[in-house]
């Protein structure tokens, strides 16, 4: 699939702010065998005093921007053309949970894709006994890692209600779990905590979701803004795989990856600090448009 992706994030401040420093992660990744960024730009208005484009530890493209002058509004626009060619999942050669520690121990690297980064607590994801108990209730001793992740994904989708008004960006997994409501970030965080509690390396994927469903298909939840889903490690043979608990589907050609991380803190589209007072309003608009290709 070939897509044109347009993103607009705006911040409107009650009073002018200054001294802003931000990190922006909104440009889709190029991933061998998964997706290719054909072309893409990230524009910022007003123009920053300084801008440095580079990659972070997890190999995500990012822009560090600095504002010296006061401004009442900040607009971030991203335009990209992305080719997505998600292969069909291979046969399930993932181990059982009891055998997974050996596979993790034999992964002799701390590179960006190492499962070692995704096994324990991370900045926004602490251990949660309630979620751990919930995860254990789903698992049977004969299940493979892939079967466990699929079952946990389906159970969260069944037990939780998609409700944009129930939570906010700072809601913890424990709070979302008690509510059994939330958005893609909450579904994803709860599933990551659940998998890690079982000893399965799991991380956060930030990206975009196709906004126009194929003929005869229902529109997917979370398509009006940036989306989130789960990446989990299936051992040395199958490696990393991705599931979308908000929609109870494997990540496929409708999912466009922007960033990988341990949790939302590693992949937030915009983070930073500024000098000012008063409130601000934030709006986000996303369009993921399939491009008709001719032979």
Tab-separated table of N, CA, C and O in Angstrom, residues 160-243:
chain	number	residue	atom	x	y	z
A	160	UNK	N	-12.424	-3.836	27.470
A	160	UNK	CA	-12.265	-2.389	27.550
A	160	UNK	C	-13.142	-1.697	26.510
A	160	UNK	O	-13.378	-2.233	25.428
A	161	UNK	N	-13.590	-0.499	26.852
A	161	UNK	CA	-14.409	0.312	25.952
A	161	UNK	C	-13.594	1.507	25.458
A	161	UNK	O	-12.959	2.207	26.254
A	162	UNK	N	-13.623	1.723	24.150
A	162	UNK	CA	-12.928	2.886	23.583
A	162	UNK	C	-13.718	4.140	23.925
A	162	UNK	O	-14.860	4.305	23.522
A	163	UNK	N	-13.102	5.024	24.724
A	163	UNK	CA	-13.790	6.215	25.214
A	163	UNK	C	-12.792	7.364	25.337
A	163	UNK	O	-12.039	7.447	26.315
A	164	UNK	N	-12.735	8.261	24.353
A	164	UNK	CA	-11.760	9.356	24.373
A	164	UNK	C	-11.909	10.315	25.549
A	164	UNK	O	-10.973	11.047	25.863
A	165	UNK	N	-13.078	10.322	26.207
A	165	UNK	CA	-13.306	11.256	27.312
A	165	UNK	C	-12.933	10.658	28.676
A	165	UNK	O	-12.953	11.370	29.685
A	166	UNK	N	-12.613	9.378	28.721
A	166	UNK	CA	-12.406	8.709	30.008
A	166	UNK	C	-11.024	8.950	30.594
A	166	UNK	O	-10.850	8.916	31.814
A	167	UNK	N	-10.024	9.179	29.739
A	167	UNK	CA	-8.641	9.295	30.206
A	167	UNK	C	-7.949	10.467	29.533
A	167	UNK	O	-8.495	11.085	28.615
A	168	UNK	N	-6.730	10.763	29.971
A	168	UNK	CA	-5.899	11.770	29.322
A	168	UNK	C	-4.495	11.215	29.148
A	168	UNK	O	-4.210	10.072	29.522
A	169	UNK	N	-3.594	12.014	28.604
A	169	UNK	CA	-2.258	11.537	28.265
A	169	UNK	C	-1.470	11.087	29.491
A	169	UNK	O	-0.532	10.286	29.379
A	170	UNK	N	-1.843	11.553	30.689
A	170	UNK	CA	-1.120	11.203	31.908
A	170	UNK	C	-1.787	10.085	32.711
A	170	UNK	O	-1.313	9.740	33.802
A	171	UNK	N	-2.855	9.506	32.201
A	171	UNK	CA	-3.520	8.409	32.908
A	171	UNK	C	-2.582	7.204	32.989
A	171	UNK	O	-1.981	6.807	31.989
A	172	UNK	N	-2.468	6.610	34.172
A	172	UNK	CA	-1.588	5.459	34.352
A	172	UNK	C	-2.298	4.175	33.902
A	172	UNK	O	-3.532	4.123	33.859
A	173	UNK	N	-1.529	3.120	33.599
A	173	UNK	CA	-2.162	1.845	33.256
A	173	UNK	C	-3.063	1.316	34.365
A	173	UNK	O	-4.119	0.751	34.086
A	174	UNK	N	-2.657	1.514	35.616
A	174	UNK	CA	-3.481	1.051	36.726
A	174	UNK	C	-4.846	1.742	36.714
A	174	UNK	O	-5.885	1.107	36.906
A	175	UNK	N	-4.845	3.072	36.492
A	175	UNK	CA	-6.100	3.823	36.453
A	175	UNK	C	-6.967	3.388	35.273
A	175	UNK	O	-8.179	3.209	35.413
A	176	UNK	N	-6.342	3.231	34.101
A	176	UNK	CA	-7.101	2.805	32.923
A	176	UNK	C	-7.661	1.395	33.111
A	176	UNK	O	-8.780	1.097	32.684
A	177	UNK	N	-6.875	0.545	33.771
A	177	UNK	CA	-7.334	-0.829	34.009
A	177	UNK	C	-8.558	-0.850	34.916
A	177	UNK	O	-9.495	-1.618	34.695
A	178	UNK	N	-8.562	-0.008	35.938
A	178	UNK	CA	-9.721	0.056	36.828
A	178	UNK	C	-10.954	0.577	36.092
A	178	UNK	O	-12.072	0.088	36.310
A	179	UNK	N	-10.752	1.552	35.215
A	179	UNK	CA	-11.873	2.117	34.464
A	179	UNK	C	-12.383	1.172	33.391
A	179	UNK	O	-13.566	1.206	33.027
A	180	UNK	N	-11.478	0.357	32.846
A	180	UNK	CA	-11.780	-0.481	31.679
A	180	UNK	C	-12.257	0.374	30.501
A	180	UNK	O	-13.068	-0.056	29.681
A	181	UNK	N	-11.723	1.576	30.425
A	181	UNK	CA	-12.057	2.514	29.360
A	181	UNK	C	-10.813	3.302	28.995
A	181	UNK	O	-9.880	3.420	29.791
A	182	UNK	N	-10.817	3.886	27.804
A	182	UNK	CA	-9.693	4.724	27.425
A	182	UNK	C	-9.506	4.748	25.924
A	182	UNK	O	-10.411	4.415	25.153
A	183	UNK	N	-8.308	5.156	25.516
A	183	UNK	CA	-7.968	5.266	24.094
A	183	UNK	C	-6.803	4.330	23.784
A	183	UNK	O	-6.372	3.547	24.632
A	184	UNK	N	-6.272	4.438	22.573
A	184	UNK	CA	-5.241	3.506	22.133
A	184	UNK	C	-4.023	3.504	23.064
A	184	UNK	O	-3.435	2.443	23.314
A	185	UNK	N	-3.636	4.664	23.595
A	185	UNK	CA	-2.504	4.710	24.516
A	185	UNK	C	-2.763	3.850	25.742
A	185	UNK	O	-1.879	3.126	26.199
A	186	UNK	N	-3.979	3.907	26.273
A	186	UNK	CA	-4.327	3.127	27.460
A	186	UNK	C	-4.368	1.632	27.151
A	186	UNK	O	-3.828	0.817	27.906
A	187	UNK	N	-5.016	1.244	26.045
A	187	UNK	CA	-5.066	-0.158	25.648
A	187	UNK	C	-3.635	-0.703	25.501
A	187	UNK	O	-3.331	-1.812	25.953
A	188	UNK	N	-2.782	0.096	24.864
A	188	UNK	CA	-1.410	-0.334	24.596
A	188	UNK	C	-0.606	-0.462	25.886
A	188	UNK	O	0.097	-1.459	26.102
A	189	UNK	N	-0.696	0.535	26.766
A	189	UNK	CA	0.047	0.479	28.024
A	189	UNK	C	-0.383	-0.704	28.884
A	189	UNK	O	0.459	-1.394	29.470
A	190	UNK	N	-1.680	-0.947	28.966
A	190	UNK	CA	-2.161	-2.082	29.771
A	190	UNK	C	-1.637	-3.399	29.198
A	190	UNK	O	-1.180	-4.280	29.938
A	191	UNK	N	-1.658	-3.535	27.884
A	191	UNK	CA	-1.183	-4.783	27.277
A	191	UNK	C	0.314	-4.965	27.483
A	191	UNK	O	0.779	-6.081	27.739
A	192	UNK	N	1.082	-3.883	27.389
A	192	UNK	CA	2.525	-3.986	27.615
A	192	UNK	C	2.816	-4.439	29.042
A	192	UNK	O	3.639	-5.335	29.270
A	193	UNK	N	2.152	-3.826	30.015
A	193	UNK	CA	2.351	-4.217	31.412
A	193	UNK	C	1.966	-5.684	31.609
A	193	UNK	O	2.664	-6.442	32.308
A	194	UNK	N	0.868	-6.105	30.986
A	194	UNK	CA	0.417	-7.489	31.105
A	194	UNK	C	1.458	-8.457	30.552
A	194	UNK	O	1.795	-9.462	31.199
A	195	UNK	N	1.983	-8.178	29.366
A	195	UNK	CA	2.966	-9.074	28.764
A	195	UNK	C	4.267	-9.093	29.557
A	195	UNK	O	4.855	-10.163	29.790
A	196	UNK	N	4.736	-7.933	29.987
A	196	UNK	CA	5.971	-7.899	30.771
A	196	UNK	C	5.823	-8.653	32.080
A	196	UNK	O	6.786	-9.261	32.562
A	197	UNK	N	4.637	-8.611	32.664
A	197	UNK	CA	4.424	-9.326	33.930
A	197	UNK	C	4.583	-10.831	33.738
A	197	UNK	O	4.857	-11.567	34.692
A	198	UNK	N	4.419	-11.299	32.497
A	198	UNK	CA	4.576	-12.714	32.173
A	198	UNK	C	5.992	-13.049	31.708
A	198	UNK	O	6.284	-14.202	31.380
A	199	UNK	N	6.860	-12.027	31.664
A	199	UNK	CA	8.227	-12.237	31.211
A	199	UNK	C	8.419	-12.062	29.723
A	199	UNK	O	9.473	-12.421	29.178
A	200	UNK	N	7.420	-11.490	29.032
A	200	UNK	CA	7.497	-11.298	27.580
A	200	UNK	C	7.930	-9.864	27.282
A	200	UNK	O	7.242	-8.913	27.688
A	201	UNK	N	9.047	-9.648	26.583
A	201	UNK	CA	9.451	-8.290	26.219
A	201	UNK	C	8.376	-7.631	25.349
A	201	UNK	O	7.903	-8.226	24.378
A	202	UNK	N	7.998	-6.411	25.715
A	202	UNK	CA	6.943	-5.714	24.970
A	202	UNK	C	7.207	-4.224	24.983
A	202	UNK	O	7.700	-3.678	25.975
A	203	UNK	N	6.865	-3.552	23.889
A	203	UNK	CA	7.096	-2.122	23.780
A	203	UNK	C	5.961	-1.411	23.076
A	203	UNK	O	4.967	-2.019	22.654
A	204	UNK	N	6.133	-0.111	22.935
A	204	UNK	CA	5.103	0.810	22.434
A	204	UNK	C	5.441	1.199	20.997
A	204	UNK	O	6.592	1.505	20.668
A	205	UNK	N	4.429	1.193	20.148
A	205	UNK	CA	4.586	1.656	18.773
A	205	UNK	C	3.685	2.865	18.565
A	205	UNK	O	2.484	2.811	18.835
A	206	UNK	N	4.274	3.949	18.101
A	206	UNK	CA	3.520	5.150	17.760
A	206	UNK	C	3.433	5.234	16.242
A	206	UNK	O	4.414	4.957	15.539
A	207	UNK	N	2.256	5.593	15.734
A	207	UNK	CA	2.146	5.679	14.285
A	207	UNK	C	0.815	6.214	13.828
A	207	UNK	O	0.104	6.915	14.559
A	208	UNK	N	0.474	5.872	12.600
A	208	UNK	CA	-0.761	6.315	11.980
A	208	UNK	C	-1.568	5.105	11.525
A	208	UNK	O	-1.020	4.027	11.273
A	209	UNK	N	-2.865	5.313	11.422
A	209	UNK	CA	-3.784	4.256	11.014
A	209	UNK	C	-4.595	4.758	9.831
A	209	UNK	O	-5.064	5.902	9.821
A	210	UNK	N	-4.747	3.907	8.851
A	210	UNK	CA	-5.521	4.256	7.660
A	210	UNK	C	-6.885	4.826	8.050
A	210	UNK	O	-7.622	4.226	8.830
A	211	UNK	N	-7.222	5.994	7.521
A	211	UNK	CA	-8.466	6.653	7.904
A	211	UNK	C	-9.644	6.279	7.011
A	211	UNK	O	-10.785	6.480	7.374
A	212	UNK	N	-9.363	5.769	5.818
A	212	UNK	CA	-10.431	5.378	4.903
A	212	UNK	C	-10.425	3.858	4.818
A	212	UNK	O	-9.495	3.270	4.270
A	213	UNK	N	-11.435	3.177	5.363
A	213	UNK	CA	-11.420	1.720	5.364
A	213	UNK	C	-11.632	1.155	3.968
A	213	UNK	O	-12.268	1.785	3.120
A	214	UNK	N	-11.120	-0.041	3.706
A	214	UNK	CA	-11.393	-0.692	2.422
A	214	UNK	C	-12.889	-0.955	2.268
A	214	UNK	O	-13.627	-0.991	3.260
A	215	UNK	N	-13.373	-1.139	1.049
A	215	UNK	CA	-14.811	-1.393	0.827
A	215	UNK	C	-15.303	-2.573	1.666
A	215	UNK	O	-14.674	-3.625	1.716
A	216	UNK	N	-16.415	-2.357	2.337
A	216	UNK	CA	-17.014	-3.415	3.131
A	216	UNK	C	-16.460	-3.562	4.528
A	216	UNK	O	-16.938	-4.382	5.312
A	217	UNK	N	-15.430	-2.772	4.879
A	217	UNK	CA	-14.820	-2.853	6.199
A	217	UNK	C	-15.243	-1.678	7.058
A	217	UNK	O	-15.459	-0.570	6.558
A	218	UNK	N	-15.352	-1.925	8.380
A	218	UNK	CA	-15.700	-0.847	9.294
A	218	UNK	C	-14.489	0.048	9.549
A	218	UNK	O	-13.349	-0.391	9.494
A	219	UNK	N	-14.774	1.300	9.841
A	219	UNK	CA	-13.716	2.246	10.174
A	219	UNK	C	-13.081	1.862	11.505
A	219	UNK	O	-13.762	1.519	12.462
A	220	UNK	N	-11.749	1.888	11.586
A	220	UNK	CA	-11.042	1.482	12.790
A	220	UNK	C	-11.005	2.601	13.808
A	220	UNK	O	-10.980	3.792	13.459
A	221	UNK	N	-10.998	2.220	15.086
A	221	UNK	CA	-10.921	3.204	16.160
A	221	UNK	C	-9.539	3.846	16.192
A	221	UNK	O	-8.520	3.190	15.979
A	222	UNK	N	-9.505	5.152	16.481
A	222	UNK	CA	-8.235	5.842	16.646
A	222	UNK	C	-7.647	6.396	15.373
A	222	UNK	O	-6.465	6.737	15.329
A	223	UNK	N	-8.438	6.492	14.314
A	223	UNK	CA	-7.899	6.902	13.029
A	223	UNK	C	-7.855	8.412	12.823
A	223	UNK	O	-7.334	8.871	11.819
A	224	UNK	N	-8.401	9.202	13.744
A	224	UNK	CA	-8.411	10.654	13.574
A	224	UNK	C	-7.161	11.329	14.134
A	224	UNK	O	-6.974	12.527	13.945
A	225	UNK	N	-6.345	10.591	14.858
A	225	UNK	CA	-5.143	11.155	15.475
A	225	UNK	C	-4.040	10.125	15.366
A	225	UNK	O	-4.206	9.066	14.762
A	226	UNK	N	-2.888	10.413	15.950
A	226	UNK	CA	-1.828	9.424	15.964
A	226	UNK	C	-2.295	8.212	16.772
A	226	UNK	O	-3.013	8.338	17.757
A	227	UNK	N	-1.891	7.055	16.336
A	227	UNK	CA	-2.362	5.803	16.916
A	227	UNK	C	-1.227	5.122	17.685
A	227	UNK	O	-0.067	5.541	17.594
A	228	UNK	N	-1.563	4.106	18.458
A	228	UNK	CA	-0.572	3.350	19.218
A	228	UNK	C	-0.957	1.881	19.234
A	228	UNK	O	-2.141	1.544	19.256
A	229	UNK	N	0.053	1.015	19.233
A	229	UNK	CA	-0.184	-0.410	19.358
A	229	UNK	C	1.050	-1.053	20.003
A	229	UNK	O	1.968	-0.359	20.434
A	230	UNK	N	1.069	-2.375	20.084
A	230	UNK	CA	2.060	-3.099	20.888
A	230	UNK	C	3.021	-3.879	20.002
A	230	UNK	O	2.628	-4.502	19.008
A	231	UNK	N	4.279	-3.840	20.401
A	231	UNK	CA	5.326	-4.647	19.784
A	231	UNK	C	5.809	-5.643	20.839
A	231	UNK	O	6.124	-5.247	21.962
A	232	UNK	N	5.871	-6.913	20.505
A	232	UNK	CA	6.301	-7.910	21.492
A	232	UNK	C	7.287	-8.877	20.846
A	232	UNK	O	7.260	-9.120	19.642
A	233	UNK	N	8.173	-9.449	21.676
A	233	UNK	CA	9.256	-10.291	21.166
A	233	UNK	C	8.905	-11.752	21.302
A	233	UNK	O	8.594	-12.237	22.397
A	234	UNK	N	8.964	-12.476	20.184
A	234	UNK	CA	8.559	-13.881	20.136
A	234	UNK	C	9.731	-14.850	20.158
A	234	UNK	O	9.576	-16.014	19.768
A	235	UNK	N	10.903	-14.399	20.579
A	235	UNK	CA	12.051	-15.291	20.589
A	235	UNK	C	12.933	-15.103	19.370
A	235	UNK	O	12.654	-14.310	18.474
A	236	UNK	N	14.019	-15.899	19.313
A	236	UNK	CA	15.037	-15.702	18.281
A	236	UNK	C	14.531	-16.000	16.876
A	236	UNK	O	15.011	-15.399	15.912
A	237	UNK	N	13.574	-16.900	16.719
A	237	UNK	CA	13.127	-17.293	15.376
A	237	UNK	C	12.133	-16.292	14.805
A	237	UNK	O	12.324	-15.744	13.724
A	238	UNK	N	11.062	-16.019	15.521
A	238	UNK	CA	10.028	-15.105	15.031
A	238	UNK	C	10.352	-13.637	15.277
A	238	UNK	O	9.834	-12.760	14.583
A	239	UNK	N	11.175	-13.341	16.277
A	239	UNK	CA	11.547	-11.958	16.547
A	239	UNK	C	10.379	-11.096	16.993
A	239	UNK	O	9.475	-11.552	17.689
A	240	UNK	N	10.395	-9.815	16.552
A	240	UNK	CA	9.368	-8.864	16.960
A	240	UNK	C	8.113	-8.995	16.102
A	240	UNK	O	8.187	-9.128	14.881
A	241	UNK	N	6.952	-8.913	16.765
A	241	UNK	CA	5.668	-8.888	16.087
A	241	UNK	C	4.816	-7.775	16.701
A	241	UNK	O	5.153	-7.273	17.784
A	242	UNK	N	3.732	-7.391	16.025
A	242	UNK	CA	2.943	-6.241	16.462
A	242	UNK	C	1.449	-6.573	16.478
A	242	UNK	O	0.933	-7.216	15.565
A	243	UNK	N	0.775	-6.120	17.545
A	243	UNK	CA	-0.673	-6.307	17.683
A	243	UNK	C	-1.319	-4.987	18.092
A	243	UNK	O	-0.728	-4.206	18.831
